[in-house]
Structure formats: structure tokens, C-alpha cells
PDB file of C-alpha atoms and ligand atoms in Angstrom:
ATOM      1  CA  MET A   1      -3.682  10.933  67.040  1.00 90.00           C
ATOM      2  CA  LEU A   2      -2.028  10.056  63.716  1.00 95.00           C
ATOM      3  CA  GLN A   3      -0.644  13.570  63.236  1.00 96.00           C
ATOM      4  CA  GLU A   4       0.531  13.536  66.868  1.00 96.00           C
ATOM      5  CA  LEU A   5       2.320  10.208  66.312  1.00 97.00           C
ATOM      6  CA  LEU A   6       3.939  11.515  63.114  1.00 97.00           C
ATOM      7  CA  ALA A   7       4.971  14.793  64.752  1.00 98.00           C
ATOM      8  CA  GLY A   8       6.466  12.909  67.706  1.00 98.00           C
ATOM      9  CA  ALA A   9       8.381  10.499  65.477  1.00 98.00           C
ATOM     10  CA  VAL A  10       9.784  13.347  63.378  1.00 98.00           C
ATOM     11  CA  LEU A  11      10.775  15.255  66.533  1.00 98.00           C
ATOM     12  CA  ASP A  12      12.535  12.159  67.893  1.00 98.00           C
ATOM     13  CA  ALA A  13      14.362  11.752  64.580  1.00 98.00           C
ATOM     14  CA  GLU A  14      15.487  15.386  64.797  1.00 97.00           C
ATOM     15  CA  GLN A  15      16.953  14.615  68.219  1.00 97.00           C
ATOM     16  CA  ARG A  16      18.887  11.684  66.739  1.00 97.00           C
ATOM     17  CA  LEU A  17      20.022  13.955  63.902  1.00 97.00           C
ATOM     18  CA  LEU A  18      21.761  16.195  66.470  1.00 97.00           C
ATOM     19  CA  ALA A  19      23.793  13.187  67.590  1.00 95.00           C
ATOM     20  CA  ARG A  20      24.306  11.729  64.115  1.00 97.00           C
ATOM     21  CA  PRO A  21      24.416  14.234  61.237  1.00 97.00           C
ATOM     22  CA  PHE A  22      22.513  13.635  58.032  1.00 98.00           C
ATOM     23  CA  ALA A  23      25.656  13.128  55.927  1.00 98.00           C
ATOM     24  CA  SER A  24      26.879  10.405  58.276  1.00 98.00           C
ATOM     25  CA  VAL A  25      23.591   8.506  58.204  1.00 98.00           C
ATOM     26  CA  GLU A  26      23.305   8.878  54.435  1.00 98.00           C
ATOM     27  CA  ALA A  27      26.843   7.545  53.959  1.00 98.00           C
ATOM     28  CA  ALA A  28      26.118   4.594  56.251  1.00 98.00           C
ATOM     29  CA  ALA A  29      22.887   3.886  54.379  1.00 98.00           C
ATOM     30  CA  ARG A  30      24.594   3.929  51.005  1.00 98.00           C
ATOM     31  CA  ALA A  31      27.508   1.796  52.268  1.00 98.00           C
ATOM     32  CA  HIS A  32      25.267  -0.828  53.861  1.00 98.00           C
ATOM     33  CA  ALA A  33      24.981  -4.324  52.381  1.00 98.00           C
ATOM     34  CA  PRO A  34      22.197  -4.242  49.758  1.00 98.00           C
ATOM     35  CA  ALA A  35      18.597  -4.662  50.859  1.00 98.00           C
ATOM     36  CA  LEU A  36      16.955  -8.072  50.510  1.00 98.00           C
ATOM     37  CA  ASP A  37      14.302  -8.514  47.806  1.00 98.00           C
ATOM     38  CA  ALA A  38      11.128  -8.061  49.856  1.00 98.00           C
ATOM     39  CA  LEU A  39       8.817  -8.379  46.849  1.00 98.00           C
ATOM     40  CA  ALA A  40      10.234 -11.841  46.155  1.00 98.00           C
ATOM     41  CA  ALA A  41       9.806 -12.846  49.810  1.00 98.00           C
ATOM     42  CA  LEU A  42       6.204 -11.571  49.906  1.00 98.00           C
ATOM     43  CA  ALA A  43       5.156 -12.541  46.360  1.00 98.00           C
ATOM     44  CA  PRO A  44       1.723 -14.178  46.010  1.00 97.00           C
ATOM     45  CA  ALA A  45       1.890 -17.943  46.535  1.00 97.00           C
ATOM     46  CA  ASP A  46      -0.521 -20.830  47.011  1.00 97.00           C
ATOM     47  CA  ARG A  47      -0.399 -20.239  50.792  1.00 97.00           C
ATOM     48  CA  VAL A  48      -0.873 -17.064  52.774  1.00 98.00           C
ATOM     49  CA  LYS A  49       2.345 -15.398  53.999  1.00 98.00           C
ATOM     50  CA  ILE A  50       2.828 -13.830  57.415  1.00 98.00           C
ATOM     51  CA  LEU A  51       4.603 -10.531  58.100  1.00 99.00           C
ATOM     52  CA  ALA A  52       5.362 -11.020  61.803  1.00 99.00           C
ATOM     53  CA  GLU A  53       5.605  -7.918  63.965  1.00 99.00           C
ATOM     54  CA  ILE A  54       7.743  -7.083  66.986  1.00 98.00           C
ATOM     55  CA  LYS A  55       5.589  -4.746  69.049  1.00 98.00           C
ATOM     56  CA  ARG A  56       5.850  -4.058  72.811  1.00 98.00           C
ATOM     57  CA  ALA A  57       2.853  -1.763  73.153  1.00 98.00           C
ATOM     58  CA  SER A  58       0.371   0.343  71.226  1.00 96.00           C
ATOM     59  CA  PRO A  59      -1.750   3.434  71.993  1.00 94.00           C
ATOM     60  CA  SER A  60      -4.924   1.428  71.519  1.00 91.00           C
ATOM     61  CA  ARG A  61      -3.976  -1.662  73.504  1.00 93.00           C
ATOM     62  CA  GLY A  62      -1.352  -0.414  75.980  1.00 96.00           C
ATOM     63  CA  ALA A  63       1.527  -2.647  77.051  1.00 98.00           C
ATOM     64  CA  LEU A  64       1.569  -5.992  75.252  1.00 98.00           C
ATOM     65  CA  ALA A  65       4.900  -7.719  75.963  1.00 98.00           C
ATOM     66  CA  ALA A  66       8.280  -6.785  77.461  1.00 98.00           C
ATOM     67  CA  ILE A  67      10.254  -8.325  74.571  1.00 98.00           C
ATOM     68  CA  THR A  68      13.611  -8.045  76.297  1.00 98.00           C
ATOM     69  CA  ASP A  69      15.313  -9.838  73.387  1.00 98.00           C
ATOM     70  CA  PRO A  70      13.816  -8.733  70.060  1.00 98.00           C
ATOM     71  CA  ALA A  71      16.467 -10.642  68.112  1.00 98.00           C
ATOM     72  CA  ALA A  72      15.458 -13.908  69.774  1.00 98.00           C
ATOM     73  CA  LEU A  73      11.798 -13.218  69.008  1.00 99.00           C
ATOM     74  CA  ALA A  74      12.683 -12.457  65.403  1.00 99.00           C
ATOM     75  CA  VAL A  75      14.546 -15.771  65.152  1.00 99.00           C
ATOM     76  CA  SER A  76      11.445 -17.535  66.493  1.00 98.00           C
ATOM     77  CA  TYR A  77       9.368 -15.798  63.839  1.00 99.00           C
ATOM     78  CA  GLU A  78      11.813 -16.849  61.112  1.00 98.00           C
ATOM     79  CA  THR A  79      11.935 -20.414  62.441  1.00 98.00           C
ATOM     80  CA  GLY A  80       8.144 -20.450  62.647  1.00 98.00           C
ATOM     81  CA  GLY A  81       7.809 -19.639  58.942  1.00 98.00           C
ATOM     82  CA  ALA A  82       7.270 -15.866  58.781  1.00 98.00           C
ATOM     83  CA  SER A  83       8.179 -14.433  55.363  1.00 99.00           C
ATOM     84  CA  ALA A  84       9.375 -11.112  56.790  1.00 99.00           C
ATOM     85  CA  ILE A  85       9.635  -9.276  60.110  1.00 99.00           C
ATOM     86  CA  SER A  86       8.049  -5.928  61.020  1.00 99.00           C
ATOM     87  CA  VAL A  87       9.886  -3.995  63.744  1.00 99.00           C
ATOM     88  CA  LEU A  88       8.119  -1.090  65.433  1.00 98.00           C
ATOM     89  CA  THR A  89      10.797   1.564  65.987  1.00 98.00           C
ATOM     90  CA  GLU A  90       8.466   4.308  67.298  1.00 98.00           C
ATOM     91  CA  GLY A  91       9.433   4.977  70.908  1.00 98.00           C
ATOM     92  CA  ARG A  92       6.781   7.146  72.549  1.00 98.00           C
ATOM     93  CA  ARG A  93       3.675   4.973  72.230  1.00 97.00           C
ATOM     94  CA  PHE A  94       5.015   1.663  70.877  1.00 98.00           C
ATOM     95  CA  HIS A  95       8.188   1.460  73.008  1.00 98.00           C
ATOM     96  CA  GLY A  96      10.317   0.543  70.001  1.00 98.00           C
ATOM     97  CA  SER A  97      13.740   1.809  68.893  1.00 98.00           C
ATOM     98  CA  MET A  98      16.257   1.793  66.072  1.00 98.00           C
ATOM     99  CA  THR A  99      18.354  -0.529  68.271  1.00 98.00           C
ATOM    100  CA  ASP A 100      15.572  -3.108  68.028  1.00 98.00           C
ATOM    101  CA  LEU A 101      15.788  -2.875  64.246  1.00 98.00           C
ATOM    102  CA  GLU A 102      19.585  -3.273  64.232  1.00 98.00           C
ATOM    103  CA  GLN A 103      19.422  -6.281  66.566  1.00 98.00           C
ATOM    104  CA  VAL A 104      16.726  -7.977  64.489  1.00 99.00           C
ATOM    105  CA  ARG A 105      18.626  -7.309  61.260  1.00 98.00           C
ATOM    106  CA  ALA A 106      21.729  -8.973  62.691  1.00 98.00           C
ATOM    107  CA  ALA A 107      19.748 -12.049  63.720  1.00 98.00           C
ATOM    108  CA  VAL A 108      17.603 -13.046  60.723  1.00 98.00           C
ATOM    109  CA  ASN A 109      18.017 -13.659  56.990  1.00 98.00           C
ATOM    110  CA  ILE A 110      14.505 -12.644  55.899  1.00 98.00           C
ATOM    111  CA  PRO A 111      13.442  -9.080  55.025  1.00 99.00           C
ATOM    112  CA  VAL A 112      12.932  -6.596  57.869  1.00 99.00           C
ATOM    113  CA  LEU A 113      10.395  -3.731  57.776  1.00 99.00           C
ATOM    114  CA  ARG A 114      10.895  -0.471  59.659  1.00 99.00           C
ATOM    115  CA  LYS A 115       7.425   0.144  61.081  1.00 98.00           C
ATOM    116  CA  ASP A 116       7.276   3.796  62.132  1.00 98.00           C
ATOM    117  CA  PHE A 117       5.683   7.137  61.331  1.00 98.00           C
ATOM    118  CA  ILE A 118       7.941   8.181  58.483  1.00 98.00           C
ATOM    119  CA  GLY A 119       7.773  11.792  57.274  1.00 98.00           C
ATOM    120  CA  THR A 120      11.339  12.814  56.394  1.00 98.00           C
ATOM    121  CA  PRO A 121      14.254  11.574  54.262  1.00 98.00           C
ATOM    122  CA  TYR A 122      16.422  11.280  57.383  1.00 98.00           C
ATOM    123  CA  GLN A 123      14.133   8.570  58.722  1.00 98.00           C
ATOM    124  CA  VAL A 124      14.443   6.642  55.435  1.00 98.00           C
ATOM    125  CA  PHE A 125      18.251   6.862  55.457  1.00 98.00           C
ATOM    126  CA  GLU A 126      18.201   5.788  59.136  1.00 98.00           C
ATOM    127  CA  ALA A 127      16.208   2.724  58.210  1.00 98.00           C
ATOM    128  CA  ARG A 128      18.655   1.703  55.461  1.00 99.00           C
ATOM    129  CA  ALA A 129      21.671   2.418  57.681  1.00 98.00           C
ATOM    130  CA  ALA A 130      20.133   0.039  60.247  1.00 98.00           C
ATOM    131  CA  GLY A 131      19.676  -2.634  57.563  1.00 98.00           C
ATOM    132  CA  ALA A 132      15.959  -2.334  56.869  1.00 99.00           C
ATOM    133  CA  ASP A 133      14.737  -3.872  53.607  1.00 99.00           C
ATOM    134  CA  LEU A 134      11.262  -2.302  53.785  1.00 99.00           C
ATOM    135  CA  VAL A 135       9.915   1.002  55.123  1.00 99.00           C
ATOM    136  CA  LEU A 136       6.293   1.780  56.022  1.00 99.00           C
ATOM    137  CA  LEU A 137       4.603   4.780  54.422  1.00 98.00           C
ATOM    138  CA  ILE A 138       1.189   5.703  55.858  1.00 98.00           C
ATOM    139  CA  VAL A 139      -0.868   7.415  53.157  1.00 98.00           C
ATOM    140  CA  ALA A 140      -3.185   9.113  55.686  1.00 98.00           C
ATOM    141  CA  ALA A 141      -0.228  10.796  57.386  1.00 98.00           C
ATOM    142  CA  LEU A 142       1.380  12.314  54.295  1.00 98.00           C
ATOM    143  CA  ASP A 143       0.475  14.723  51.480  1.00 98.00           C
ATOM    144  CA  GLN A 144       0.866  13.228  48.007  1.00 98.00           C
ATOM    145  CA  ALA A 145       4.068  15.090  47.151  1.00 98.00           C
ATOM    146  CA  THR A 146       5.775  13.876  50.335  1.00 98.00           C
ATOM    147  CA  LEU A 147       4.426  10.347  49.843  1.00 98.00           C
ATOM    148  CA  LEU A 148       5.845  10.279  46.306  1.00 98.00           C
ATOM    149  CA  SER A 149       9.237  11.691  47.226  1.00 98.00           C
ATOM    150  CA  LEU A 150       9.721   9.334  50.183  1.00 99.00           C
ATOM    151  CA  HIS A 151       8.582   6.389  48.033  1.00 99.00           C
ATOM    152  CA  GLU A 152      11.172   7.306  45.392  1.00 98.00           C
ATOM    153  CA  LEU A 153      13.928   7.632  48.011  1.00 99.00           C
ATOM    154  CA  ILE A 154      13.050   4.226  49.516  1.00 99.00           C
ATOM    155  CA  HIS A 155      13.383   2.644  46.086  1.00 98.00           C
ATOM    156  CA  GLU A 156      16.524   4.625  45.204  1.00 98.00           C
ATOM    157  CA  LEU A 157      18.133   2.987  48.246  1.00 98.00           C
ATOM    158  CA  GLY A 158      17.079  -0.463  47.029  1.00 98.00           C
ATOM    159  CA  MET A 159      14.342  -0.950  49.614  1.00 98.00           C
ATOM    160  CA  THR A 160      10.641  -1.661  49.216  1.00 99.00           C
ATOM    161  CA  ALA A 161       7.852   0.530  50.595  1.00 99.00           C
ATOM    162  CA  LEU A 162       4.842  -0.972  52.344  1.00 99.00           C
ATOM    163  CA  VAL A 163       2.257   1.695  51.497  1.00 99.00           C
ATOM    164  CA  GLU A 164      -0.505   1.581  54.079  1.00 98.00           C
ATOM    165  CA  THR A 165      -4.086   2.603  53.366  1.00 98.00           C
ATOM    166  CA  HIS A 166      -7.431   2.781  55.155  1.00 98.00           C
ATOM    167  CA  SER A 167      -9.843   3.902  52.382  1.00 98.00           C
ATOM    168  CA  GLY A 168     -10.498   3.615  48.665  1.00 98.00           C
ATOM    169  CA  ASP A 169      -9.095   7.075  48.073  1.00 98.00           C
ATOM    170  CA  GLU A 170      -5.899   6.132  49.894  1.00 98.00           C
ATOM    171  CA  VAL A 171      -5.594   2.953  47.774  1.00 98.00           C
ATOM    172  CA  SER A 172      -5.819   5.161  44.686  1.00 98.00           C
ATOM    173  CA  ARG A 173      -3.137   7.461  46.106  1.00 98.00           C
ATOM    174  CA  ALA A 174      -0.912   4.435  46.783  1.00 99.00           C
ATOM    175  CA  LEU A 175      -1.357   3.147  43.227  1.00 98.00           C
ATOM    176  CA  ASP A 176      -0.718   6.633  41.832  1.00 98.00           C
ATOM    177  CA  ILE A 177       2.813   6.623  43.294  1.00 98.00           C
ATOM    178  CA  GLY A 178       3.453   3.166  41.830  1.00 98.00           C
ATOM    179  CA  ALA A 179       3.267   1.151  45.048  1.00 98.00           C
ATOM    180  CA  SER A 180       4.052  -2.540  44.523  1.00 98.00           C
ATOM    181  CA  LEU A 181       3.136  -3.533  48.096  1.00 98.00           C
ATOM    182  CA  VAL A 182      -0.131  -2.112  49.462  1.00 99.00           C
ATOM    183  CA  GLY A 183      -1.425  -2.666  52.988  1.00 98.00           C
ATOM    184  CA  VAL A 184      -4.948  -2.166  54.260  1.00 98.00           C
ATOM    185  CA  ASN A 185      -4.971  -1.499  57.985  1.00 98.00           C
ATOM    186  CA  ALA A 186      -8.168  -2.650  59.684  1.00 98.00           C
ATOM    187  CA  ARG A 187      -7.381  -0.108  62.399  1.00 97.00           C
ATOM    188  CA  ASP A 188      -8.095   3.542  61.790  1.00 96.00           C
ATOM    189  CA  LEU A 189      -4.955   5.216  63.170  1.00 92.00           C
ATOM    190  CA  SER A 190      -6.920   8.352  64.060  1.00 90.00           C
ATOM    191  CA  THR A 191      -9.832   6.757  65.909  1.00 91.00           C
ATOM    192  CA  PHE A 192      -8.371   3.291  66.648  1.00 90.00           C
ATOM    193  CA  GLU A 193     -11.638   1.790  65.406  1.00 95.00           C
ATOM    194  CA  LEU A 194     -11.182  -1.702  63.977  1.00 96.00           C
ATOM    195  CA  ASP A 195     -12.914  -2.875  60.806  1.00 97.00           C
ATOM    196  CA  PRO A 196     -11.768  -6.399  59.849  1.00 95.00           C
ATOM    197  CA  ASN A 197     -14.023  -6.228  56.772  1.00 98.00           C
ATOM    198  CA  LEU A 198     -12.303  -3.155  55.350  1.00 98.00           C
ATOM    199  CA  PHE A 199      -9.625  -5.236  53.638  1.00 98.00           C
ATOM    200  CA  GLY A 200     -12.262  -7.244  51.753  1.00 98.00           C
ATOM    201  CA  THR A 201     -13.992  -4.041  50.725  1.00 98.00           C
ATOM    202  CA  LEU A 202     -10.820  -2.536  49.283  1.00 98.00           C
ATOM    203  CA  ALA A 203      -9.011  -5.636  47.979  1.00 98.00           C
ATOM    204  CA  ASP A 204     -10.527  -5.535  44.499  1.00 97.00           C
ATOM    205  CA  LYS A 205      -9.226  -1.970  44.092  1.00 98.00           C
ATOM    206  CA  ILE A 206      -5.687  -3.376  44.336  1.00 98.00           C
ATOM    207  CA  PRO A 207      -4.789  -4.834  40.941  1.00 98.00           C
ATOM    208  CA  SER A 208      -3.027  -8.184  40.485  1.00 94.00           C
ATOM    209  CA  GLY A 209       0.677  -7.476  40.183  1.00 97.00           C
ATOM    210  CA  VAL A 210       0.467  -5.438  43.394  1.00 98.00           C
ATOM    211  CA  ILE A 211       0.988  -7.474  46.567  1.00 98.00           C
ATOM    212  CA  ARG A 212      -1.928  -7.153  49.024  1.00 98.00           C
ATOM    213  CA  VAL A 213      -1.216  -7.012  52.763  1.00 98.00           C
ATOM    214  CA  ALA A 214      -4.022  -7.254  55.326  1.00 98.00           C
ATOM    215  CA  GLU A 215      -3.004  -5.587  58.575  1.00 98.00           C
ATOM    216  CA  SER A 216      -4.261  -5.805  62.178  1.00 98.00           C
ATOM    217  CA  ALA A 217      -7.053  -7.432  64.157  1.00 97.00           C
ATOM    218  CA  VAL A 218      -5.776 -10.972  63.667  1.00 98.00           C
ATOM    219  CA  LYS A 219      -6.355 -13.074  66.795  1.00 98.00           C
ATOM    220  CA  THR A 220      -7.002 -16.556  65.434  1.00 98.00           C
ATOM    221  CA  ALA A 221      -6.362 -18.734  62.397  1.00 98.00           C
ATOM    222  CA  ALA A 222      -9.988 -18.015  61.423  1.00 98.00           C
ATOM    223  CA  ASP A 223      -9.065 -14.331  61.138  1.00 98.00           C
ATOM    224  CA  VAL A 224      -6.161 -15.240  58.836  1.00 98.00           C
ATOM    225  CA  ALA A 225      -8.509 -17.433  56.771  1.00 98.00           C
ATOM    226  CA  HIS A 226     -10.967 -14.519  56.563  1.00 98.00           C
ATOM    227  CA  TYR A 227      -8.290 -12.209  55.163  1.00 98.00           C
ATOM    228  CA  ARG A 228      -6.982 -14.953  52.831  1.00 98.00           C
ATOM    229  CA  GLY A 229     -10.497 -15.567  51.552  1.00 98.00           C
ATOM    230  CA  ALA A 230     -10.855 -11.851  50.896  1.00 98.00           C
ATOM    231  CA  GLY A 231      -7.723 -11.851  48.727  1.00 98.00           C
ATOM    232  CA  ALA A 232      -4.794 -11.198  51.041  1.00 98.00           C
ATOM    233  CA  ASP A 233      -1.377 -12.356  49.838  1.00 98.00           C
ATOM    234  CA  VAL A 234       0.216 -11.394  53.159  1.00 98.00           C
ATOM    235  CA  VAL A 235      -1.210 -10.881  56.661  1.00 98.00           C
ATOM    236  CA  LEU A 236       0.545  -8.575  59.154  1.00 98.00           C
ATOM    237  CA  VAL A 237       0.249  -9.856  62.731  1.00 98.00           C
ATOM    238  CA  GLY A 238       1.571  -8.273  65.914  1.00 98.00           C
ATOM    239  CA  GLU A 239      -0.384  -8.638  69.145  1.00 98.00           C
ATOM    240  CA  ALA A 240      -1.402 -12.278  68.603  1.00 98.00           C
ATOM    241  CA  LEU A 241       2.266 -13.237  68.166  1.00 98.00           C
ATOM    242  CA  VAL A 242       3.856 -11.203  70.966  1.00 98.00           C
ATOM    243  CA  THR A 243       1.292 -12.483  73.492  1.00 98.00           C
ATOM    244  CA  SER A 244       1.602 -16.195  72.659  1.00 98.00           C
ATOM    245  CA  ASP A 245       4.076 -18.931  71.691  1.00 98.00           C
ATOM    246  CA  PRO A 246       5.024 -17.502  68.275  1.00 98.00           C
ATOM    247  CA  ILE A 247       6.115 -20.769  66.681  1.00 98.00           C
ATOM    248  CA  ARG A 248       2.891 -22.523  67.641  1.00 98.00           C
ATOM    249  CA  THR A 249       0.748 -19.562  66.602  1.00 98.00           C
ATOM    250  CA  LEU A 250       2.570 -19.199  63.286  1.00 98.00           C
ATOM    251  CA  SER A 251       2.106 -22.904  62.541  1.00 98.00           C
ATOM    252  CA  GLU A 252      -1.656 -22.484  63.116  1.00 98.00           C
ATOM    253  CA  PHE A 253      -1.805 -19.370  60.944  1.00 98.00           C
ATOM    254  CA  LEU A 254       0.272 -20.886  58.143  1.00 98.00           C
ATOM    255  CA  ALA A 255      -1.934 -23.987  58.027  1.00 97.00           C
ATOM    256  CA  VAL A 256      -4.753 -21.806  56.693  1.00 92.00           C
TER     257      VAL A 256
HETATM  258  O1  LIG B 301      -1.267  -5.929  66.752  1.00 69.51           O
HETATM  259  P1  LIG B 301      -2.128  -6.226  65.519  1.00 69.51           P
HETATM  260  O2  LIG B 301      -3.610  -5.961  65.770  1.00 69.51           O
HETATM  261  O3  LIG B 301      -1.868  -7.630  64.960  1.00 69.51           O
HETATM  262  O4  LIG B 301      -1.670  -5.154  64.395  1.00 69.51           O
HETATM  263  C1  LIG B 301      -0.357  -5.306  63.826  1.00 69.51           C
HETATM  264  C2  LIG B 301      -0.081  -4.111  62.866  1.00 69.51           C
HETATM  265  O5  LIG B 301      -0.998  -4.186  61.810  1.00 69.51           O
HETATM  266  C3  LIG B 301      -0.242  -2.785  63.589  1.00 69.51           C
HETATM  267  O6  LIG B 301       0.689  -2.730  64.649  1.00 69.51           O
HETATM  268  C4  LIG B 301      -0.028  -1.577  62.655  1.00 69.51           C
HETATM  269  C5  LIG B 301      -0.461  -1.512  61.364  1.00 69.51           C
HETATM  270  N1  LIG B 301      -0.085  -0.316  60.818  1.00 69.51           N
HETATM  271  C6  LIG B 301       0.593   0.426  61.759  1.00 69.51           C
HETATM  272  C7  LIG B 301       1.180   1.691  61.679  1.00 69.51           C
HETATM  273  C8  LIG B 301       1.851   2.182  62.805  1.00 69.51           C
HETATM  274  C9  LIG B 301       1.891   1.415  63.965  1.00 69.51           C
HETATM  275  C10 LIG B 301       1.304   0.141  64.059  1.00 69.51           C
HETATM  276  C11 LIG B 301       0.654  -0.359  62.932  1.00 69.51           C
END
């Protein structure tokens, strides 16, 4: 499934490339207002931080929310105390788009993550040209050379990479490329199995000085407390926010 999602996202990017040549996107990326400092926004603090996700659907859960106005939802997240916003831009299974990212960028003043299956430089330039401050890199989807080169490009453009892992070996691979923001996804993107204890198992492999993000499977404040207790600096939440009153849910989660 993961390779299928990556292949589909790269194919869709190639379609966009036909309409908007590489040189044009690169120029727009390099001309864009500088990226916000995501590491400062997500730095460890005495309270857990929330990376709030805009997500209409997923392969594992199906349709979640229509989200007809992603900018308005992003403003609710910002008002509710989120430290940054994650925008799913993958279209086939998550029903996201680059337009969502552009609209969210225009509406909020906190860092915005492009959440997608990134495998090519074009997709990184696209993200910057749309105003993204962070870009997701999924270790399991990429060979080490590609992971390193995309990570370097993300940083060359002034952005921050959220390097996502699902095993000890993948944490090592993330640290080997110099990741400063490492996520552990409770969900296995190949089998969709959820393991909320995986973060706790891997957290001590992520050294202090690297920001730890616990991703997925958060339904309640108790789940946030569980991740916080296991060492999470940041918790990434999607479904629980798009299927509830985000400001009320965020206030519960941030009270942890
Ligand atoms: O909806 P949840 O269970 O709160 O999960 C959010 C986020 O972690 C999840 O959407 C996600 C984590 N890593 C990804 C990579 C691609 C697509 C989606 C994801």
C-alpha cells in the first residue's frame, strides 16, 4: 500500500509538472517569502504541543469529514492552540490537494506541514512554492540516498523535514541523515495496523536535541497523556480533530 501511495503521488505530481514546468515551480519556491522556523514552534516545552492535521479521508478509515473550508479549520486549530498545521495534499486516498495547502498558508501564521508521499524534488519545490514550512519524509517509502537528498533539498529551501519512522532501524536511518524532527507513526502504512505503544518503545532511541513527534491513534486526552508520558514533545492529531469541535478538543488535549 505504501509503495502504491508513493507511486500514485509521484504520478500525480508528474501530471502537475506538465501544466507547470519544473523551472517555474523552482523559481516560485525560491522567490517565496521565507519559511517559518518550525523547530522553534515545535521545540520541547513544559507542555505537550499539538501538530493539528487537516485530513478529509484515509485508506484505513475512509471518509472522515468534508472540510469544505480548510482555511477556516486551520484558523480554528491556530485559535485553539495548535503549534503547527499538517495539511494532507495527497488526492487519491486522502482527498487533499495543493490548493488546500495554499489556502491554509494564506490563513494562519503558524508553520504548515505538507503531508504527502514525497519522492521527488519537484514535490519539495511545489511545497515551498505553496508556502509550506515543513515537508514530510517517510523513511519506509524511500531508499537512503533519496531520503538524504530530499532532506538536504528541504533544508536548502529553508524548510524543516518531519522524518517519519515506524521501527528502530528507521529511527537510525532518520538520525543518520541528521533529522532534527523525528516522528513515530503508530500506524504501519503498509498494513494499517495501529500500535500506540510503538512510540514509547522507540522514544529512547531519539536523542535529546531531536524533537520527538508521536503520530496517529489519538482519540482522547488520555491518549495524548500516554504519548506525553512516553516522551513526546509533539503529538500529531488528525481524525479526532476533524470529527469534533476542534477548539474544544484542542483545549482538552493541551490541558494534559
Ligand atoms: O488521524 P490520526 O489517527 O490522528 O493520524 C494523523 C496522522 O498521524 C496520520 O494521518 C499520518 C501519519 N503519517 C502519515 C503519512 C501519510 C498520510 C497520513 C499520515
